[in-house]
Amino acid sequence: MALLKIENLHTYYGHVHALKGVDLEVEEGEIVSLIGANGAGKTTTLRTISGLIRPVQGTITFDGQTISGVPAHQIVGKGVSQVPEGRQIFSTLTVTENLNMGAYTLGGDKEAIEQNRRRVYDLFPRLEERKNQLGGTLSGGEQQMLTIARALMAQPRLLMLDEPSLGLAPLLVKTIFETVREINAHGVTILLVEQNARAALKVAHRGYVLETGHVVLSGPARGLLQDERVRKAYLGEK
Amino acid sequence: MQFIQQMINGITIGAFYSLVALGYTMVYGVLKLINFAHGDLFMWGAYLGLTGLNVALGLLANDTPWVILPVIILVMITVALGGVLVDRVAYKPLRSAGRLAPVISALGVAFILQSLARNLYGASWRTYPHGITPSGGIVLAGGVRIGIMQIIVLVACFLLMGALYLFTQRTRLGTAMRAVSLDHDTSRLMGINVDRIIAVVFLIGPGLGGVAGMIVALYYGSFDFTLGWTFGLKAFIAAILGGIGNIPGAMLGGMMLGIIETLGSGYLSPQWKDVIAYAILIIILIFRPTGLLGERVAEKV
Ligand SMILES: Nc1ncnc2c1ncn2[C@@H]1O[C@H](COP(=O)(O)OP(=O)(O)O)[C@@H](O)[C@H]1O
Ligand SMILES: [Mg+2]
């Protein structure tokens, strides 16, 4: 049974029909990349899964439990964390406070919070050096690390990342994708949204291609990297 | 010496402004809504305190000042619940209706609360029971005088503000409140129940406002139904001066406004104090449109 299963998902913004029947599955332990052009509906897909937007039709099941229609603040506790697009750190909270907010669902479990903090500091030693700094004073790359670290503080089983490489220098982009692989190696299932299709498919086991609210292609990442249409439309090849 | 006396008086009035300004700033923080009803919730604190004291003194045989304590706690709880009720009835249904509708709704609630007070308590000035507040004072070197009441009031205001500051800075719920002030959706992704945080803000802000209403009435002795507009509006201005949405800013803004006003009326003339205070306010806002402590860090890098 898939960890995450999405069937016939339809989402609207007012009259804008953003998702037009999306089907998608993520198996436990996988890295799945969702690629597509700007405006294809990638962010909308993640926001619908995390409960920020209610779908008009379709179902989302996580670990056998229906989560479509559940409010966002209850979904995190079920094991789904989202790293939102555009480095949405809490700018006037310190790094430590940002991490504490990530662990909000753990309540007063100080031991678990401390343990998770240790784990994310091992993953991002830079954050530990900056732990008393305000989030807004970090560099772009550090802010992206903080959003990922913050999402990990909730001990998710499924981590969804929305364009983590956007606007970062090439060297940092590489680090971010390596980190994604490392997180996955620790047993966290990953749903990765990217416009950087090549890097996203290289790191993934499987991929989906989204176009104007429809899944137009899906399959093993290696196969998609070789696919004629993908190469033309998303990998910039002739 | 006159200067020190003026400063002490200014700080006292400033503490009142700060306490009320906190309610404006906290609601603005989480909802980006200027809760114009806050001044009238504050005024209701004064009226409820009056009723509470009269009832309590009627039950008791003697006039002990200790009766103030349970009454002020009841006032705080009642006004806090009133704040949550105002939000539920007048603002919550308009959460997704844009910025203008809730502001108009807030003005509507302000008028309703004010009219209710006038109809129930009358339009004339009301006076707190005589001799309930401790009189007397301390005369310091050089003839500077501090009343006992002034000391009590200052200690109470600073304790409340200190407690609020610690709550927002040191506790999980307080940090969540600051997170919600920055970004609702990201807060939801953390598992924070944003609606619940908003309800907490509507408990704390009006709760403090209700206490402030009773303290102001105790300090001045009398008031009328325009207290919410006059005093409340100044507290709102103090919140803007400090940087609306910013909790330490509200405290600073209130203090500054209280001190500037008092010095202006002491050294120049009481008739000119508002002219001076607001000219200074305008000048500060020209140089710092976001208020003194507003947006210390860029929202997004
Ligand atoms: N808040 C919104 N209001 C209206 N339309 C929106 C909103 N957000 C996204 N859309 C529309 O929904 C579609 C999908 O957007 P999005 O999911 O952000 O795409 P992607 O993340 O793939 O770039 C686009 O056509 C976009 O214009
Ligand atoms: Mg997007």
Coordinates of C-alpha atoms and ligand atoms in Angstrom, one line a residue:
Chain A
M1 CA 0.0 0.0 0.0
A2 CA 1.3 3.4 -1.0
L3 CA 2.1 5.8 1.9
L4 CA 0.5 8.7 0.0
K5 CA -2.2 8.1 -2.5
I6 CA -4.0 10.9 -4.4
E7 CA -6.9 10.1 -6.6
N8 CA -8.7 12.4 -9.1
L9 CA -7.8 15.6 -7.2
H10 CA -9.6 18.8 -8.3
T11 CA -8.7 22.1 -6.7
Y12 CA -9.9 25.6 -7.5
Y13 CA -9.0 29.2 -6.8
G14 CA -12.3 30.9 -7.2
H15 CA -13.1 30.1 -10.8
V16 CA -9.5 29.1 -11.7
H17 CA -9.5 25.3 -12.1
A18 CA -5.9 24.7 -10.9
L19 CA -5.8 20.9 -10.5
K20 CA -7.9 18.9 -13.0
G21 CA -7.9 15.4 -11.7
V22 CA -4.4 14.6 -10.4
D23 CA -3.5 11.0 -9.6
L24 CA -0.3 10.4 -7.7
E25 CA 1.3 7.8 -5.4
V26 CA 4.3 7.8 -3.2
E27 CA 5.6 4.6 -1.7
E28 CA 7.2 4.5 1.7
G29 CA 10.9 5.2 1.4
E30 CA 10.8 6.7 -2.1
I31 CA 11.9 10.0 -3.4
V32 CA 9.3 11.2 -5.9
S33 CA 9.8 14.3 -8.0
L34 CA 7.0 16.4 -9.4
I35 CA 8.2 18.5 -12.2
G36 CA 6.4 21.0 -14.5
A37 CA 6.5 24.5 -15.8
N38 CA 5.6 27.6 -13.8
G39 CA 1.9 27.6 -13.2
A40 CA 1.4 23.9 -13.8
G41 CA -0.1 23.3 -10.4
K42 CA 2.9 21.9 -8.4
T43 CA 2.5 24.2 -5.4
T44 CA -1.3 23.8 -5.5
T45 CA -0.8 20.0 -5.3
L46 CA 1.4 20.3 -2.2
R47 CA -0.9 22.9 -0.6
T48 CA -3.9 20.6 -1.1
I49 CA -2.1 17.7 0.4
S50 CA -1.0 19.7 3.5
G51 CA -4.6 20.9 3.9
L52 CA -4.0 24.6 3.2
I53 CA -6.5 24.3 0.3
R54 CA -9.5 22.1 0.3
P55 CA -10.0 20.0 -2.8
V56 CA -13.4 20.2 -4.5
Q57 CA -13.2 16.6 -5.6
G58 CA -11.0 13.6 -5.1
T59 CA -9.3 11.9 -2.2
I60 CA -6.0 12.0 -0.5
T61 CA -5.0 9.1 1.7
F62 CA -2.0 9.0 3.9
D63 CA -1.0 5.7 5.5
G64 CA -4.5 4.3 4.7
Q65 CA -6.2 7.3 6.3
T66 CA -8.2 9.9 4.4
I67 CA -6.7 13.3 5.0
S68 CA -8.5 15.4 2.4
G69 CA -10.6 17.9 4.2
V70 CA -8.6 17.7 7.4
P71 CA -7.4 21.2 8.5
A72 CA -3.8 21.9 7.8
H73 CA -2.8 22.2 11.5
Q74 CA -3.9 18.6 12.1
I75 CA -2.1 17.1 9.1
V76 CA 1.4 17.8 10.4
G77 CA 0.7 15.6 13.4
K78 CA -0.1 12.7 11.1
G79 CA 3.4 12.8 9.7
V80 CA 3.2 15.1 6.7
S81 CA 5.5 18.2 6.7
Q82 CA 5.7 20.7 3.9
V83 CA 8.6 23.0 3.2
P84 CA 6.8 25.9 1.5
E85 CA 8.0 27.7 -1.6
G86 CA 10.1 30.8 -1.3
R87 CA 11.9 30.2 2.1
Q88 CA 9.0 31.1 4.4
I89 CA 11.0 31.3 7.6
F90 CA 9.7 33.3 10.5
S91 CA 12.0 36.3 10.0
T92 CA 11.7 37.9 13.5
L93 CA 12.0 34.6 15.3
T94 CA 15.5 33.2 16.1
V95 CA 16.8 30.1 14.5
T96 CA 16.0 28.2 17.7
E97 CA 12.5 29.6 17.9
N98 CA 11.9 28.7 14.2
L99 CA 12.9 25.1 15.0
N100 CA 10.7 25.1 18.1
M101 CA 7.7 26.1 15.9
G102 CA 8.6 23.2 13.6
A103 CA 8.3 20.9 16.7
Y104 CA 5.0 22.5 17.7
T105 CA 3.0 19.3 17.4
L106 CA 5.3 17.6 19.8
G107 CA 3.9 19.8 22.6
G108 CA 6.0 19.8 25.7
D109 CA 8.0 16.7 24.9
K110 CA 11.4 18.3 25.7
E111 CA 13.3 15.2 25.2
A112 CA 12.0 14.5 21.7
I113 CA 12.5 18.1 20.7
E114 CA 16.1 18.1 21.9
Q115 CA 16.8 14.9 20.1
N116 CA 15.3 16.3 16.8
R117 CA 17.2 19.5 17.3
R118 CA 20.4 17.5 17.6
R119 CA 19.6 15.6 14.4
V120 CA 18.9 18.7 12.3
Y121 CA 22.0 20.4 13.7
D122 CA 24.1 17.4 12.6
L123 CA 22.5 17.8 9.2
F124 CA 23.0 21.6 9.1
P125 CA 25.9 22.5 11.4
R126 CA 25.6 26.1 10.1
L127 CA 22.3 26.5 11.8
E128 CA 23.7 25.6 15.2
E129 CA 26.3 28.3 14.8
R130 CA 23.5 30.8 14.0
K131 CA 21.0 29.5 16.5
N132 CA 20.5 32.8 18.3
Q133 CA 20.3 34.9 15.2
L134 CA 17.0 36.1 13.8
G135 CA 15.8 34.1 10.8
G136 CA 15.6 37.2 8.6
T137 CA 19.3 37.9 9.1
L138 CA 20.4 34.5 7.6
S139 CA 21.7 34.2 4.0
G140 CA 19.4 32.7 1.3
G141 CA 21.0 29.3 1.6
E142 CA 20.8 29.3 5.3
Q143 CA 17.2 30.2 5.2
Q144 CA 16.5 27.3 2.9
M145 CA 18.3 25.0 5.3
L146 CA 16.2 26.4 8.1
T147 CA 12.9 25.7 6.4
I148 CA 14.0 22.1 5.8
A149 CA 15.3 21.7 9.3
R150 CA 12.1 23.3 10.7
A151 CA 10.0 20.8 8.8
L152 CA 12.1 17.9 10.0
M153 CA 11.5 18.9 13.7
A154 CA 8.0 17.5 13.4
Q155 CA 9.5 14.0 12.7
P156 CA 7.6 13.6 9.4
R157 CA 7.2 10.3 7.6
L158 CA 6.6 12.3 4.4
L159 CA 8.5 15.5 3.7
M160 CA 7.3 17.6 0.8
L161 CA 9.6 20.3 -0.5
D162 CA 8.5 23.0 -2.8
E163 CA 11.3 24.2 -5.1
P164 CA 14.0 24.1 -2.5
S165 CA 16.7 25.0 -5.1
L166 CA 14.9 28.2 -6.3
G167 CA 17.2 31.2 -6.4
L168 CA 20.2 29.5 -4.8
A169 CA 23.8 29.5 -6.2
P170 CA 24.8 26.3 -8.1
L171 CA 27.0 25.1 -5.3
L172 CA 24.2 25.4 -2.8
V173 CA 21.7 23.8 -5.1
K174 CA 24.0 20.7 -5.1
T175 CA 24.2 20.7 -1.3
I176 CA 20.4 20.9 -1.1
F177 CA 19.9 17.9 -3.3
E178 CA 22.5 15.9 -1.5
T179 CA 20.7 16.8 1.8
V180 CA 17.4 15.6 0.3
R181 CA 19.1 12.3 -0.4
E182 CA 20.6 12.1 3.0
I183 CA 17.2 12.8 4.7
N184 CA 15.7 10.0 2.6
A185 CA 18.5 7.7 3.6
H186 CA 17.4 8.3 7.2
G187 CA 14.0 6.8 6.3
V188 CA 12.0 9.8 5.4
T189 CA 9.8 9.6 2.3
I190 CA 10.2 12.6 0.0
L191 CA 7.9 14.3 -2.5
L192 CA 10.0 16.9 -4.3
V193 CA 8.6 19.7 -6.4
E194 CA 11.1 21.3 -8.7
Q195 CA 11.5 23.4 -11.9
N196 CA 15.1 22.2 -12.0
A197 CA 13.9 19.0 -13.6
R198 CA 17.3 17.4 -14.3
A199 CA 18.5 17.6 -10.8
A200 CA 15.1 16.6 -9.4
L201 CA 14.9 13.5 -11.6
K202 CA 18.5 12.6 -10.9
V203 CA 17.9 12.4 -7.2
A204 CA 14.5 10.7 -7.5
H205 CA 13.3 7.1 -7.8
R206 CA 10.2 8.1 -9.7
G207 CA 8.8 11.2 -11.3
Y208 CA 5.6 12.9 -12.4
V209 CA 5.2 15.6 -15.0
L210 CA 2.5 18.1 -14.4
E211 CA 1.0 20.3 -17.2
T212 CA -1.8 22.8 -16.6
G213 CA -3.3 20.8 -13.8
H214 CA -2.9 17.3 -15.4
V215 CA -0.4 14.6 -14.9
V216 CA 0.9 14.0 -18.4
L217 CA 3.7 11.6 -17.8
S218 CA 5.0 9.5 -14.9
G219 CA 7.4 6.6 -14.3
P220 CA 10.8 5.8 -13.1
A221 CA 13.0 8.9 -12.9
R222 CA 15.7 7.3 -15.1
G223 CA 13.2 6.6 -17.8
L224 CA 11.8 10.2 -17.7
L225 CA 15.3 11.6 -18.0
Q226 CA 15.6 9.7 -21.3
D227 CA 12.1 10.5 -22.5
E228 CA 12.0 12.5 -25.7
R229 CA 9.2 14.9 -24.5
V230 CA 10.8 15.5 -21.1
R231 CA 14.2 16.2 -22.7
K232 CA 12.7 18.7 -25.1
A233 CA 10.3 20.5 -22.7
Y234 CA 12.1 20.3 -19.4
L235 CA 15.7 19.6 -19.9
G236 CA 16.4 22.2 -22.5
E237 CA 17.5 19.8 -25.2
K238 CA 16.8 19.9 -28.9
Chain B
M1 CA 12.6 69.0 40.4
Q2 CA 9.5 70.0 38.5
F3 CA 11.0 67.9 35.6
I4 CA 11.2 64.8 37.7
Q5 CA 7.6 65.3 38.9
Q6 CA 6.4 65.7 35.4
M7 CA 8.3 62.6 34.3
I8 CA 6.7 60.5 37.0
N9 CA 3.3 61.7 36.0
G10 CA 4.1 61.2 32.4
I11 CA 5.3 57.6 33.0
T12 CA 2.0 56.9 34.8
I13 CA -0.1 58.1 32.0
G14 CA 2.2 56.4 29.6
A15 CA 1.7 53.1 31.4
F16 CA -2.0 53.4 30.8
Y17 CA -1.6 54.2 27.2
S18 CA 0.8 51.2 26.8
L19 CA -1.5 48.8 28.5
V20 CA -4.3 49.8 26.1
A21 CA -2.0 50.0 23.1
L22 CA -1.0 46.4 23.6
G23 CA -4.6 45.3 22.7
Y24 CA -4.5 47.2 19.4
T25 CA -1.1 46.0 18.5
M26 CA -1.7 42.3 19.3
V27 CA -4.9 42.1 17.2
Y28 CA -3.2 44.0 14.4
G29 CA -0.3 41.6 14.6
V30 CA -2.4 38.4 14.1
L31 CA -5.2 39.8 11.9
K32 CA -3.8 43.0 10.3
L33 CA -7.1 44.5 11.6
I34 CA -7.4 47.7 13.5
N35 CA -9.8 46.8 16.2
F36 CA -11.5 50.1 16.7
A37 CA -13.8 48.4 19.3
H38 CA -10.8 48.0 21.6
G39 CA -11.0 51.5 23.1
D40 CA -14.7 50.8 24.0
L41 CA -13.9 47.4 25.5
F42 CA -11.4 49.3 27.6
M43 CA -14.1 51.8 28.6
W44 CA -16.3 48.9 29.5
G45 CA -13.6 47.9 32.0
A46 CA -14.2 51.2 33.7
Y47 CA -18.0 50.8 33.9
L48 CA -17.9 47.2 34.9
G49 CA -15.4 48.1 37.6
L50 CA -17.8 50.7 38.9
T51 CA -20.7 48.3 39.1
G52 CA -18.5 45.6 40.6
L53 CA -17.2 47.9 43.3
N54 CA -20.7 49.2 44.2
V55 CA -22.0 45.7 44.4
A56 CA -19.0 44.5 46.5
L57 CA -19.2 47.5 48.8
G58 CA -22.9 46.9 49.2
L59 CA -22.3 43.4 50.4
L60 CA -19.5 44.3 52.7
A61 CA -19.9 46.3 55.8
N62 CA -16.7 48.4 55.6
D63 CA -14.8 50.1 52.8
T64 CA -11.7 48.1 52.4
P65 CA -9.5 48.9 49.4
W66 CA -8.8 45.1 49.1
V67 CA -12.2 44.8 47.5
I68 CA -10.6 46.2 44.4
L69 CA -8.6 43.0 43.8
P70 CA -11.4 40.5 43.2
V71 CA -13.4 43.1 41.3
I72 CA -10.5 43.9 38.9
I73 CA -10.0 40.2 38.3
L74 CA -13.6 39.7 37.4
V75 CA -13.5 42.8 35.2
M76 CA -10.5 41.4 33.4
I77 CA -12.2 38.0 32.8
T78 CA -15.5 39.6 31.7
V79 CA -13.9 42.1 29.2
A80 CA -11.6 39.3 27.9
L81 CA -14.6 37.1 27.2
G82 CA -16.3 40.2 25.7
G83 CA -13.3 40.5 23.3
V84 CA -13.6 36.9 22.2
L85 CA -17.3 37.4 21.7
V86 CA -16.8 40.5 19.6
D87 CA -14.3 38.6 17.4
R88 CA -16.7 35.6 17.0
V89 CA -19.7 37.7 16.1
A90 CA -18.3 40.7 14.2
Y91 CA -14.9 39.7 12.8
K92 CA -14.6 36.0 12.3
P93 CA -17.4 35.7 9.7
L94 CA -15.5 38.4 7.7
R95 CA -12.1 36.7 7.8
S96 CA -11.9 36.1 4.1
A97 CA -13.8 39.3 3.1
G98 CA -10.8 41.5 2.6
R99 CA -9.4 44.3 4.7
L100 CA -12.2 46.9 4.6
A101 CA -15.2 45.0 5.8
P102 CA -13.8 44.0 9.2
V103 CA -12.6 47.6 9.9
I104 CA -16.2 48.8 9.2
S105 CA -17.5 46.0 11.4
A106 CA -15.0 47.1 14.2
L107 CA -16.3 50.7 13.9
G108 CA -19.8 49.4 14.2
V109 CA -19.0 47.4 17.3
A110 CA -17.3 50.5 18.8
F111 CA -20.5 52.5 18.3
I112 CA -22.6 49.8 19.7
L113 CA -20.4 49.4 22.8
Q114 CA -20.4 53.1 23.3
S115 CA -24.1 53.5 22.9
L116 CA -24.8 50.6 25.2
A117 CA -22.7 52.2 27.9
R118 CA -24.4 55.6 27.5
N119 CA -27.9 54.0 27.6
L120 CA -27.1 51.8 30.6
Y121 CA -25.0 54.1 32.7
G122 CA -26.1 57.6 31.5
A123 CA -24.3 60.3 29.7
S124 CA -23.0 62.1 32.7
W125 CA -19.7 61.7 34.4
R126 CA -19.6 58.7 36.8
T127 CA -17.5 58.6 39.9
Y128 CA -15.9 55.7 41.7
P129 CA -16.9 55.1 45.3
H130 CA -15.3 57.7 47.5
G131 CA -12.4 56.7 49.7
I132 CA -11.9 53.3 48.1
T133 CA -8.4 54.1 46.8
P134 CA -5.6 54.5 49.3
S135 CA -4.7 58.2 49.6
G136 CA -1.5 59.7 50.8
G137 CA 1.8 59.6 49.3
I138 CA 5.6 59.9 49.6
V139 CA 7.4 63.2 49.3
L140 CA 10.8 62.8 47.9
A141 CA 13.8 65.2 48.1
G142 CA 13.0 68.5 46.5
G143 CA 9.3 68.3 47.0
V144 CA 8.7 65.6 44.3
R145 CA 5.5 63.8 45.3
I146 CA 4.4 60.3 44.5
G147 CA 1.0 59.2 45.5
I148 CA 0.5 55.7 47.0
M149 CA -2.1 55.1 44.3
Q150 CA 0.3 56.1 41.7
I151 CA 2.9 53.6 42.9
I152 CA 0.3 50.8 43.0
V153 CA -0.9 51.7 39.5
L154 CA 2.6 51.8 38.1
V155 CA 3.6 48.5 39.7
A156 CA 0.4 46.8 38.4
C157 CA 0.9 48.1 34.9
F158 CA 4.6 47.1 34.7
L159 CA 3.9 43.7 36.2
L160 CA 1.2 43.0 33.6
M161 CA 3.4 44.2 30.8
G162 CA 6.4 42.2 32.1
A163 CA 4.2 39.1 32.3
L164 CA 3.0 39.6 28.7
Y165 CA 6.5 40.2 27.5
L166 CA 7.7 37.0 29.1
F167 CA 4.7 35.1 27.8
T168 CA 5.3 36.2 24.2
Q169 CA 9.1 35.7 24.3
R170 CA 9.5 32.6 26.5
T171 CA 6.5 30.3 26.1
R172 CA 5.5 28.0 23.3
L173 CA 2.1 29.6 22.9
G174 CA 3.6 33.1 22.9
T175 CA 6.1 32.2 20.3
A176 CA 3.3 30.7 18.2
M177 CA 1.5 34.0 18.5
R178 CA 4.5 35.8 17.1
A179 CA 4.7 33.2 14.3
V180 CA 1.0 33.7 13.4
S181 CA 1.6 37.4 13.3
L182 CA 4.2 36.8 10.6
D183 CA 2.5 34.2 8.4
H184 CA -0.8 32.3 8.9
D185 CA -0.2 29.6 6.3
T186 CA 3.3 28.8 7.4
S187 CA 2.1 28.7 11.0
R188 CA -0.6 26.2 10.0
L189 CA 2.1 24.0 8.4
M190 CA 3.8 23.9 11.8
G191 CA 0.6 22.5 13.3
I192 CA -0.4 25.7 14.9
N193 CA -4.2 26.2 15.2
V194 CA -4.4 29.7 14.0
D195 CA -8.0 30.2 15.0
R196 CA -7.1 29.3 18.5
I197 CA -4.2 31.7 18.6
I198 CA -6.5 34.5 17.4
A199 CA -8.9 33.6 20.2
V200 CA -6.1 33.8 22.7
V201 CA -5.1 37.3 21.4
F202 CA -8.7 38.4 21.8
L203 CA -8.6 37.2 25.4
I204 CA -5.4 38.8 26.4
G205 CA -5.7 42.2 24.6
P206 CA -9.2 43.1 25.9
G207 CA -8.3 41.4 29.2
L208 CA -5.5 43.9 29.7
G209 CA -7.7 46.6 28.2
G210 CA -10.4 45.9 30.8
V211 CA -7.9 46.1 33.7
A212 CA -6.5 49.3 32.2
G213 CA -10.1 50.8 32.1
M214 CA -10.6 50.1 35.8
I215 CA -7.1 51.3 36.7
V216 CA -7.6 54.6 34.8
A217 CA -11.0 55.1 36.4
L218 CA -9.5 54.4 39.9
Y219 CA -6.7 56.8 39.2
Y220 CA -8.7 59.7 37.9
G221 CA -11.8 59.0 40.0
S222 CA -14.4 59.8 37.3
F223 CA -15.0 59.3 33.6
D224 CA -17.8 59.2 31.0
F225 CA -18.8 57.1 28.0
T226 CA -16.4 59.0 25.7
L227 CA -13.4 57.4 27.5
G228 CA -13.1 54.8 24.8
W229 CA -12.8 57.3 22.0
T230 CA -10.6 59.9 23.7
F231 CA -8.2 57.8 25.7
G232 CA -8.6 54.7 23.5
L233 CA -7.7 56.7 20.4
K234 CA -4.5 58.0 22.0
A235 CA -3.5 54.5 22.9
F236 CA -4.1 53.5 19.3
I237 CA -1.8 56.3 18.3
A238 CA 0.7 55.1 20.8
A239 CA 0.6 51.7 19.1
I240 CA 1.2 53.2 15.7
L241 CA 4.0 55.3 17.2
G242 CA 5.8 52.2 18.5
G243 CA 5.2 50.3 15.3
I244 CA 1.8 48.6 15.2
G245 CA 2.0 44.8 15.5
N246 CA 5.1 45.1 17.7
I247 CA 4.5 44.3 21.4
P248 CA 7.6 46.1 22.9
G249 CA 6.7 48.9 20.4
A250 CA 3.3 49.4 22.0
M251 CA 4.9 49.7 25.4
L252 CA 7.5 52.2 24.2
G253 CA 5.0 54.2 22.2
G254 CA 2.6 54.5 25.1
M255 CA 5.4 55.7 27.4
M256 CA 6.6 58.3 24.9
L257 CA 3.2 59.6 24.3
G258 CA 2.4 59.9 28.0
I259 CA 5.7 61.6 28.7
I260 CA 5.6 64.0 25.8
E261 CA 2.0 65.0 26.6
T262 CA 2.7 65.6 30.2
L263 CA 5.9 67.6 29.6
G264 CA 4.1 69.6 27.0
S265 CA 1.2 70.5 29.3
G266 CA 3.5 71.1 32.3
Y267 CA 6.0 73.4 30.6
L268 CA 3.8 75.1 28.0
S269 CA 0.1 74.8 28.6
P270 CA -2.5 72.1 29.0
Q271 CA -4.4 73.6 26.0
W272 CA -1.4 73.1 23.8
K273 CA -0.4 69.6 24.9
D274 CA -2.2 67.8 22.1
V275 CA -0.8 70.1 19.5
I276 CA 2.7 69.4 20.7
A277 CA 2.2 65.7 21.2
Y278 CA 0.8 65.2 17.8
A279 CA 3.2 67.5 16.0
I280 CA 6.0 65.3 17.5
L281 CA 4.1 62.2 16.4
I282 CA 3.8 63.4 12.9
I283 CA 7.5 64.3 12.8
I284 CA 8.4 60.8 14.1
L285 CA 6.2 59.1 11.5
I286 CA 7.7 61.2 8.7
F287 CA 11.1 59.9 9.6
R288 CA 10.0 56.4 10.6
P289 CA 6.7 55.5 8.8
T290 CA 6.7 52.0 10.3
G291 CA 6.9 53.4 13.9
L292 CA 9.8 53.3 16.3
L293 CA 10.2 49.5 16.4
G294 CA 8.2 48.5 13.4
E295 CA 9.8 46.1 11.0
R296 CA 13.2 45.8 12.5
V297 CA 14.1 43.0 10.1
A298 CA 13.1 42.8 6.5
E299 CA 10.2 40.4 6.1
K300 CA 11.8 38.5 3.3
V301 CA 15.4 38.5 2.2
Ligands
LIG1 N1 -3.8 32.3 -4.9 C1 -4.2 32.0 -6.2 N2 -5.3 32.6 -6.8 C2 -5.6 32.3 -8.0 N3 -5.0 31.5 -8.8 C3 -3.9 30.9 -8.4 C4 -3.4 31.2 -7.0 N4 -2.3 30.4 -6.8 C5 -2.1 29.8 -8.0 N5 -3.0 30.1 -8.9 C6 -3.1 29.6 -10.3 O1 -3.1 28.2 -10.2 C7 -2.3 27.6 -11.2 C8 -1.3 26.7 -10.6 O2 -0.4 27.5 -9.8 P1 0.8 26.8 -8.9 O3 0.3 25.6 -8.2 O4 1.3 27.9 -8.1 O5 1.8 26.4 -10.0 P2 3.3 26.0 -9.9 O6 3.7 25.8 -8.5 O7 3.4 24.7 -10.7 O8 4.1 27.1 -10.5 C9 -1.7 28.8 -12.0 O9 -2.5 28.9 -13.1 C10 -1.8 29.9 -11.1 O10 -2.0 31.1 -11.8
MG2 MG 5.1 26.8 -7.3

